[in-house]
Amino acid sequence: MYKTKAYSAASETSGLAADTIARRDPTDHDVKIEILYCGICHSDLHSVRNEWSHMVPTVYPIVPGHEIVGRVTQVGSAVTKYKTGDLAAIGCMVESDGTCPNCQAGFEQFCPNLTLTFNSTDKYLGGVTYGGYSDSIVVNERFVLRVPSNLELSGVAPLLCAGITTYSPLRHWGVTKGKKVGVVGLGGLGHMGVKFAHAFGAQVVVFTTSPDKTEDALRLGADEVVISRNADEMQKQAGSFDFILDTVSAQHDINAYLNLLRLDGNITLVGAPSNPLEVSAFSLIMGRRSLSGSNIGGIAETQEMLDFCGENNITADVEVIPIQKVNEAYERLLKSDVKYRFCIDMASLK
Ligand code: NAP
Ligand code: ZN
């Protein structure tokens, strides 16, 4: 066991502050990584403020962060895929049983014995796992990803959650050339959804509550932008979408989007508002529409996504901040004032 610097929250109202945490020494299959950058996901904020208490109550102190990029500083004796000095990345998961049908199929994110990067039972040290707002982390090599060498690292970090969470459902639902795709909410996830849907050749429409994001949406790859609070603009899109990806973090009317789907169209929720959304049966019945959800992606698909980003020069648009600004960043995230992902430069923690 060793001590490392981190930022943690002591309660749902305290905000984040400097702390020292314990990490395990690398075991045979572990990789130790010096963290260079960590993205700020809205899930960090939901967890720090215990907004998902009905599903996953937060254990304090919490060290959030699951968009991690860094450099390998030590490897266990049985590690084969990484060596000291390599770039490496960690996303939302750090361990799974490896034997259940979901793990066997490459869907570790649905393993019943999944260990998340933070706020999950830590089977090595007891207590809960601590995430990436920290100097270093120790993770089983199975959950470590390779980073393409041609990409700017601060823009890579958000790919580990915002990237895979949007890439996976777009692939699953067959988004390609000839499909009309909507992305609801232009935040961290949304802006990656736009980049991927555009890269897959689809016709992309962004739905935003922030008119000032219009120009950016077009630059990121949207063909059209709809201000979702304008009923006339919404009505013009009725019945026209094959697929809509909903990334909204707060309460909103999902029926308004279901009505935009064509026959057999699908909306996939990746946004995770704390309270249930109301669904009108008629929004689904008319047009045999479906509503589904998606949770990050498996390890193999995450690597596929990173490689795709390397080949196509795709990274997140980030605002790099020192860790001392993290509480301010959370307040701005709540106001949808992020273009389009905050990313912590972990050198600021030294
Ligand atoms: P984010 O950067 O804050 O983006 C959310 C966007 O939603 C905002 O930028 C805003 O876009 C829109 N929005 C916010 N409040 C709204 C409201 N009241 N009504 C309508 N639109 C609103 O958050 P994020 O990091 O992308 O995460 C989005 C959600 O996905 C969170 O709930 C997060 O926990 C969840 N998530 C899920 C997974 C998964 O695996 N399923 C993974 C990561 C995150 P506009 O300004 O364009 O309207
Ligand atoms: Zn996340």
Coordinates of C-alpha atoms and ligand atoms in Angstrom, one line a residue:
M1 CA 0.0 0.0 0.0
Y2 CA 1.2 3.5 -0.7
K3 CA -0.2 7.0 -0.4
T4 CA -1.0 9.3 -3.3
K5 CA -2.5 12.8 -3.7
A6 CA -6.1 13.2 -4.7
Y7 CA -9.2 15.5 -4.6
S8 CA -12.1 14.1 -2.7
A9 CA -15.5 15.2 -1.4
A10 CA -16.3 14.5 2.2
S11 CA -20.1 14.9 1.8
E12 CA -22.7 15.7 -0.8
T13 CA -22.5 19.4 0.1
S14 CA -18.8 19.9 0.9
G15 CA -17.3 20.2 -2.6
L16 CA -14.0 18.7 -3.5
A17 CA -10.7 19.4 -1.7
A18 CA -7.1 18.1 -1.5
D19 CA -6.7 14.8 0.2
T20 CA -4.3 11.9 0.5
I21 CA -5.6 8.4 -0.3
A22 CA -4.2 4.8 -0.2
R23 CA -3.6 2.7 -3.3
R24 CA -2.6 -0.9 -3.4
D25 CA 1.0 -1.8 -4.5
P26 CA 0.8 -3.5 -8.0
T27 CA 0.1 -7.2 -7.8
D28 CA 1.3 -9.6 -10.6
H29 CA -1.4 -8.5 -13.1
D30 CA -1.5 -4.8 -12.2
V31 CA -0.3 -1.7 -14.0
K32 CA 0.6 1.4 -12.1
I33 CA -0.2 4.6 -14.0
E34 CA 0.9 8.2 -13.3
I35 CA -2.2 10.2 -14.2
L36 CA -1.6 13.1 -16.6
Y37 CA -5.2 14.1 -17.5
C38 CA -8.7 13.3 -16.2
G39 CA -11.9 14.4 -17.8
I40 CA -14.8 15.7 -15.8
C41 CA -18.0 13.7 -16.6
H42 CA -21.4 14.8 -15.4
S43 CA -21.6 11.4 -13.7
D44 CA -18.8 12.6 -11.4
L45 CA -21.1 15.5 -10.4
H46 CA -24.2 13.2 -10.0
S47 CA -22.1 10.9 -7.7
V48 CA -20.3 13.6 -5.7
R49 CA -23.7 15.2 -4.9
N50 CA -25.3 11.8 -4.3
E51 CA -28.0 12.5 -6.9
W52 CA -28.2 8.7 -7.7
S53 CA -28.8 7.7 -4.1
H54 CA -31.7 5.4 -5.0
M55 CA -29.5 3.4 -7.4
V56 CA -25.9 3.7 -6.2
P57 CA -25.6 5.6 -2.9
T58 CA -22.3 7.5 -2.6
V59 CA -19.8 6.4 0.0
Y60 CA -17.8 9.3 1.3
P61 CA -15.1 10.4 0.9
I62 CA -15.5 10.0 -2.8
V63 CA -12.7 10.5 -5.4
P64 CA -14.4 10.8 -8.7
G65 CA -12.9 10.6 -12.2
H66 CA -13.2 7.9 -14.9
E67 CA -11.7 9.5 -18.0
I68 CA -8.0 8.8 -17.2
V69 CA -4.9 9.1 -19.4
G70 CA -1.4 8.7 -18.1
R71 CA 1.9 6.9 -18.3
V72 CA 2.8 3.5 -17.0
T73 CA 5.4 3.7 -14.1
Q74 CA 5.4 0.1 -12.9
V75 CA 4.1 -3.3 -14.0
G76 CA 3.5 -6.5 -12.1
S77 CA 5.5 -9.6 -13.0
A78 CA 2.8 -11.3 -15.0
V79 CA 1.8 -8.2 -17.1
T80 CA 2.4 -8.8 -20.8
K81 CA 0.6 -5.9 -22.6
Y82 CA 2.3 -2.9 -21.0
K83 CA 5.7 -1.7 -20.0
T84 CA 7.1 1.2 -18.0
G85 CA 6.9 4.4 -20.1
D86 CA 3.9 3.4 -22.2
L87 CA 0.9 5.7 -22.5
A88 CA -2.2 4.1 -21.1
A89 CA -5.8 4.9 -20.3
I90 CA -8.5 3.8 -17.8
G91 CA -12.3 4.3 -18.2
C92 CA -15.2 3.6 -16.0
M93 CA -14.4 0.0 -15.0
V94 CA -11.4 -1.5 -13.2
E95 CA -12.4 -5.2 -12.7
S96 CA -15.1 -7.8 -13.6
D97 CA -15.5 -11.5 -12.9
G98 CA -14.4 -12.4 -16.5
T99 CA -16.5 -15.6 -16.4
C100 CA -20.2 -14.5 -16.6
P101 CA -21.9 -14.6 -20.0
N102 CA -21.7 -10.8 -20.4
C103 CA -18.0 -10.7 -19.7
Q104 CA -17.5 -13.7 -22.1
A105 CA -19.3 -11.8 -24.8
G106 CA -17.1 -8.7 -24.3
F107 CA -19.8 -6.8 -22.4
E108 CA -17.9 -6.3 -19.1
Q109 CA -20.0 -3.2 -18.4
F110 CA -23.0 -5.5 -17.7
C111 CA -21.1 -7.9 -15.4
P112 CA -23.0 -8.5 -12.2
N113 CA -19.7 -8.4 -10.3
L114 CA -18.4 -5.2 -12.0
T115 CA -16.0 -2.9 -10.1
L116 CA -16.3 0.7 -11.2
T117 CA -13.4 3.0 -11.2
F118 CA -14.8 5.0 -8.2
N119 CA -17.5 4.4 -5.5
S120 CA -17.4 0.6 -6.0
T121 CA -16.4 -2.0 -3.4
D122 CA -12.6 -2.2 -3.3
K123 CA -11.8 -5.9 -2.9
Y124 CA -8.1 -5.3 -2.3
L125 CA -8.1 -2.6 0.3
G126 CA -11.7 -2.6 1.6
G127 CA -13.8 0.5 1.4
V128 CA -14.5 1.9 -2.0
T129 CA -12.5 2.4 -5.2
Y130 CA -11.0 5.9 -5.8
G131 CA -11.1 7.5 -9.3
G132 CA -8.9 9.6 -11.4
Y133 CA -8.8 13.0 -9.6
S134 CA -5.5 11.7 -8.3
D135 CA -1.8 11.4 -8.9
S136 CA -1.7 7.7 -9.8
I137 CA -3.9 4.6 -10.0
V138 CA -3.3 0.8 -10.0
V139 CA -5.4 -1.3 -12.3
N140 CA -5.5 -4.9 -13.6
E141 CA -4.0 -4.9 -17.1
R142 CA -7.3 -6.3 -18.5
F143 CA -8.9 -2.9 -17.9
V144 CA -6.0 -0.8 -19.3
L145 CA -6.4 0.6 -22.8
R146 CA -3.8 1.5 -25.4
V147 CA -3.6 5.2 -26.4
P148 CA -3.0 6.1 -30.1
S149 CA 0.3 8.0 -30.2
N150 CA -0.9 10.7 -32.6
L151 CA -3.6 12.3 -30.4
E152 CA -3.4 15.2 -28.0
L153 CA -3.7 13.6 -24.6
S154 CA -6.0 16.1 -22.9
G155 CA -8.5 15.4 -25.7
V156 CA -8.1 11.7 -25.4
A157 CA -9.1 11.5 -21.7
P158 CA -12.8 12.2 -22.3
L159 CA -12.9 9.4 -24.9
L160 CA -12.7 6.9 -22.1
C161 CA -16.3 7.7 -21.0
A162 CA -17.9 10.4 -23.2
G163 CA -16.3 8.7 -26.3
I164 CA -17.3 5.1 -25.7
T165 CA -20.7 5.9 -24.3
T166 CA -21.7 7.5 -27.6
Y167 CA -19.7 5.3 -30.0
S168 CA -21.2 2.1 -28.6
P169 CA -25.0 2.8 -29.1
L170 CA -24.3 4.5 -32.5
R171 CA -22.6 1.3 -33.6
H172 CA -25.2 -1.0 -32.0
W173 CA -28.1 0.8 -33.8
G174 CA -26.4 0.7 -37.1
V175 CA -25.8 4.4 -37.7
T176 CA -24.2 4.8 -41.1
K177 CA -24.5 6.8 -44.3
G178 CA -28.2 7.3 -45.3
K179 CA -29.5 7.4 -41.7
K180 CA -30.9 10.5 -40.1
V181 CA -29.6 10.8 -36.5
G182 CA -30.4 13.2 -33.7
V183 CA -28.2 14.0 -30.8
V184 CA -30.0 15.7 -27.9
G185 CA -27.8 17.9 -25.6
L186 CA -24.5 19.3 -26.7
G187 CA -22.3 18.7 -23.7
G188 CA -19.5 16.2 -23.1
L189 CA -21.3 13.2 -24.4
G190 CA -23.4 15.0 -27.0
H191 CA -20.4 16.6 -28.8
M192 CA -18.7 13.2 -29.1
G193 CA -22.0 11.8 -30.4
V194 CA -22.0 14.4 -33.1
K195 CA -18.4 13.7 -34.1
F196 CA -18.9 10.0 -34.3
A197 CA -22.3 10.1 -36.1
H198 CA -20.7 12.5 -38.6
A199 CA -17.7 10.2 -39.0
F200 CA -20.0 7.2 -39.6
G201 CA -21.5 9.2 -42.5
A202 CA -25.0 9.9 -41.1
Q203 CA -27.1 13.0 -41.5
V204 CA -26.8 14.6 -38.0
V205 CA -29.2 17.0 -36.3
V206 CA -28.3 18.5 -32.9
F207 CA -31.1 19.4 -30.5
T208 CA -29.9 22.0 -28.0
T209 CA -31.4 24.3 -25.4
S210 CA -28.5 26.7 -25.9
P211 CA -28.8 28.8 -29.1
D212 CA -25.2 30.0 -28.7
K213 CA -23.9 26.5 -29.4
T214 CA -25.3 26.5 -33.0
E215 CA -22.1 27.5 -34.7
D216 CA -20.1 25.0 -32.7
A217 CA -22.5 22.2 -33.5
L218 CA -22.1 22.8 -37.2
R219 CA -18.3 22.9 -36.8
L220 CA -18.4 19.6 -34.9
G221 CA -20.2 17.9 -37.7
A222 CA -23.9 18.6 -37.4
D223 CA -25.9 19.2 -40.7
E224 CA -28.6 21.0 -38.9
V225 CA -29.3 22.5 -35.4
V226 CA -32.7 22.6 -33.7
I227 CA -33.4 24.8 -30.7
S228 CA -35.4 22.3 -28.7
R229 CA -37.4 25.0 -26.8
N230 CA -38.9 26.2 -30.2
A231 CA -42.0 24.1 -30.8
D232 CA -42.2 25.1 -34.5
E233 CA -38.7 24.0 -35.2
M234 CA -39.4 20.7 -33.4
Q235 CA -42.6 20.1 -35.3
K236 CA -40.8 20.4 -38.6
Q237 CA -38.7 17.4 -37.7
A238 CA -41.7 15.1 -36.8
G239 CA -41.5 11.5 -38.0
S240 CA -38.2 11.8 -39.7
F241 CA -35.5 10.2 -37.6
D242 CA -34.0 6.7 -37.7
F243 CA -32.2 7.1 -34.4
I244 CA -31.9 9.6 -31.6
L245 CA -29.2 9.6 -28.9
D246 CA -30.4 11.4 -25.8
T247 CA -27.5 12.7 -23.6
V248 CA -29.4 15.0 -21.4
S249 CA -28.5 15.0 -17.7
A250 CA -31.6 16.6 -16.3
Q251 CA -35.4 16.3 -16.5
H252 CA -36.9 16.8 -20.0
D253 CA -39.8 15.7 -22.1
I254 CA -38.8 12.5 -23.8
N255 CA -42.1 12.3 -25.7
A256 CA -41.2 15.4 -27.7
Y257 CA -38.3 13.3 -29.2
L258 CA -40.2 10.0 -29.5
N259 CA -42.6 11.9 -31.8
L260 CA -39.7 12.8 -34.1
L261 CA -38.9 9.1 -34.9
R262 CA -40.1 7.4 -38.1
L263 CA -41.5 3.9 -38.3
D264 CA -39.4 1.5 -36.1
G265 CA -37.1 4.4 -35.0
N266 CA -35.3 4.2 -31.7
I267 CA -34.2 6.6 -29.0
T268 CA -31.4 5.5 -26.8
L269 CA -30.9 7.1 -23.5
V270 CA -27.4 7.5 -22.3
G271 CA -28.1 10.6 -20.1
A272 CA -29.0 9.6 -16.6
P273 CA -31.3 12.2 -14.9
S274 CA -31.8 11.3 -11.2
N275 CA -35.7 11.2 -11.5
P276 CA -37.8 8.9 -13.8
L277 CA -38.9 10.3 -17.2
E278 CA -42.6 10.1 -18.1
V279 CA -43.3 8.2 -21.3
S280 CA -46.6 8.4 -23.1
A281 CA -47.7 4.9 -24.4
F282 CA -48.9 6.7 -27.6
S283 CA -45.4 8.0 -28.3
L284 CA -44.3 4.4 -28.7
I285 CA -47.4 2.7 -30.1
M286 CA -47.6 5.1 -33.0
G287 CA -44.9 4.1 -35.4
R288 CA -43.7 1.0 -33.5
R289 CA -41.0 3.1 -31.9
S290 CA -38.7 1.9 -29.2
L291 CA -36.9 3.5 -26.3
S292 CA -33.8 1.9 -24.9
G293 CA -30.6 2.7 -22.9
S294 CA -26.9 2.0 -23.1
N295 CA -24.1 1.9 -20.6
I296 CA -20.6 2.9 -21.7
G297 CA -19.1 0.0 -23.7
G298 CA -17.0 -3.2 -23.2
I299 CA -13.2 -3.2 -23.1
A300 CA -12.7 -4.5 -26.6
E301 CA -15.1 -1.9 -28.0
T302 CA -13.4 0.8 -26.1
Q303 CA -10.1 -0.1 -27.6
E304 CA -11.8 -0.2 -31.1
M305 CA -13.2 3.3 -30.4
L306 CA -9.7 4.6 -29.4
D307 CA -8.1 3.1 -32.5
F308 CA -10.9 4.6 -34.6
C309 CA -10.2 8.0 -33.1
G310 CA -6.4 7.5 -33.8
E311 CA -7.1 6.7 -37.4
N312 CA -9.6 9.5 -37.9
N313 CA -7.9 12.1 -35.7
I314 CA -10.9 12.4 -33.4
T315 CA -10.5 13.9 -29.8
A316 CA -12.8 15.7 -27.5
D317 CA -12.9 19.5 -27.4
V318 CA -11.6 20.3 -24.0
E319 CA -11.2 23.2 -21.6
V320 CA -8.1 22.2 -19.6
I321 CA -8.2 23.3 -16.0
P322 CA -6.0 23.0 -12.9
I323 CA -7.6 20.7 -10.2
Q324 CA -8.0 23.7 -7.9
K325 CA -10.8 24.9 -10.3
V326 CA -12.8 21.7 -10.1
N327 CA -15.7 23.1 -7.9
E328 CA -16.1 26.1 -10.2
A329 CA -16.2 23.7 -13.2
Y330 CA -19.0 21.7 -11.6
E331 CA -21.1 24.8 -11.2
R332 CA -20.5 25.7 -14.9
L333 CA -21.4 22.1 -15.9
L334 CA -24.7 22.6 -14.2
K335 CA -25.3 25.6 -16.3
S336 CA -24.4 23.7 -19.6
D337 CA -21.5 26.1 -19.8
V338 CA -18.8 23.8 -21.0
K339 CA -17.2 23.6 -24.5
Y340 CA -17.3 20.7 -24.4
R341 CA -15.5 18.8 -21.7
F342 CA -13.5 20.0 -18.7
C343 CA -10.2 18.1 -18.4
I344 CA -8.0 18.3 -15.4
D345 CA -4.3 18.8 -15.9
M346 CA -3.0 16.5 -13.1
A347 CA 0.3 18.3 -13.0
S348 CA -1.6 20.9 -11.0
L349 CA -1.9 18.3 -8.1
K350 CA 1.8 17.9 -7.6
Ligands
NAP1 P1 -23.0 17.6 -19.8 O1 -21.7 17.9 -20.4 O2 -23.4 18.4 -18.6 O3 -24.1 17.7 -21.0 C1 -25.4 17.6 -20.8 C2 -26.1 18.5 -21.8 O4 -27.5 18.2 -21.6 C3 -25.9 19.9 -21.5 O5 -24.8 20.4 -22.1 C4 -27.2 20.5 -22.2 O6 -27.0 20.6 -23.6 C5 -28.2 19.4 -21.9 N1 -29.1 19.8 -20.8 C6 -28.7 20.1 -19.5 N2 -29.8 20.3 -18.7 C7 -30.9 20.3 -19.5 C8 -32.3 20.5 -19.3 N3 -32.7 20.8 -18.1 N4 -33.1 20.3 -20.4 C9 -32.6 20.0 -21.6 N5 -31.3 19.8 -21.9 C10 -30.4 20.0 -20.9 O7 -23.1 16.1 -19.3 P2 -22.3 14.8 -19.9 O8 -21.1 14.5 -19.1 O9 -22.4 14.8 -21.3 O10 -23.3 13.6 -19.3 C11 -24.7 13.6 -19.8 C12 -25.5 12.6 -19.0 O11 -25.0 11.3 -19.4 C13 -25.3 12.6 -17.5 O12 -26.6 12.4 -16.9 C14 -24.3 11.6 -17.2 O13 -24.4 11.1 -15.9 C15 -24.7 10.5 -18.2 N6 -23.7 9.5 -18.6 C16 -24.2 8.3 -18.9 C17 -23.3 7.3 -19.3 C18 -23.8 6.0 -19.7 O14 -22.9 5.0 -19.8 N7 -25.0 5.8 -20.0 C19 -21.9 7.6 -19.4 C20 -21.5 8.9 -19.1 C21 -22.4 9.9 -18.7 P3 -27.6 21.9 -24.4 O15 -26.9 23.1 -23.8 O16 -27.1 21.6 -25.8 O17 -29.0 21.9 -24.3
ZN2 ZN -18.6 9.3 -17.4

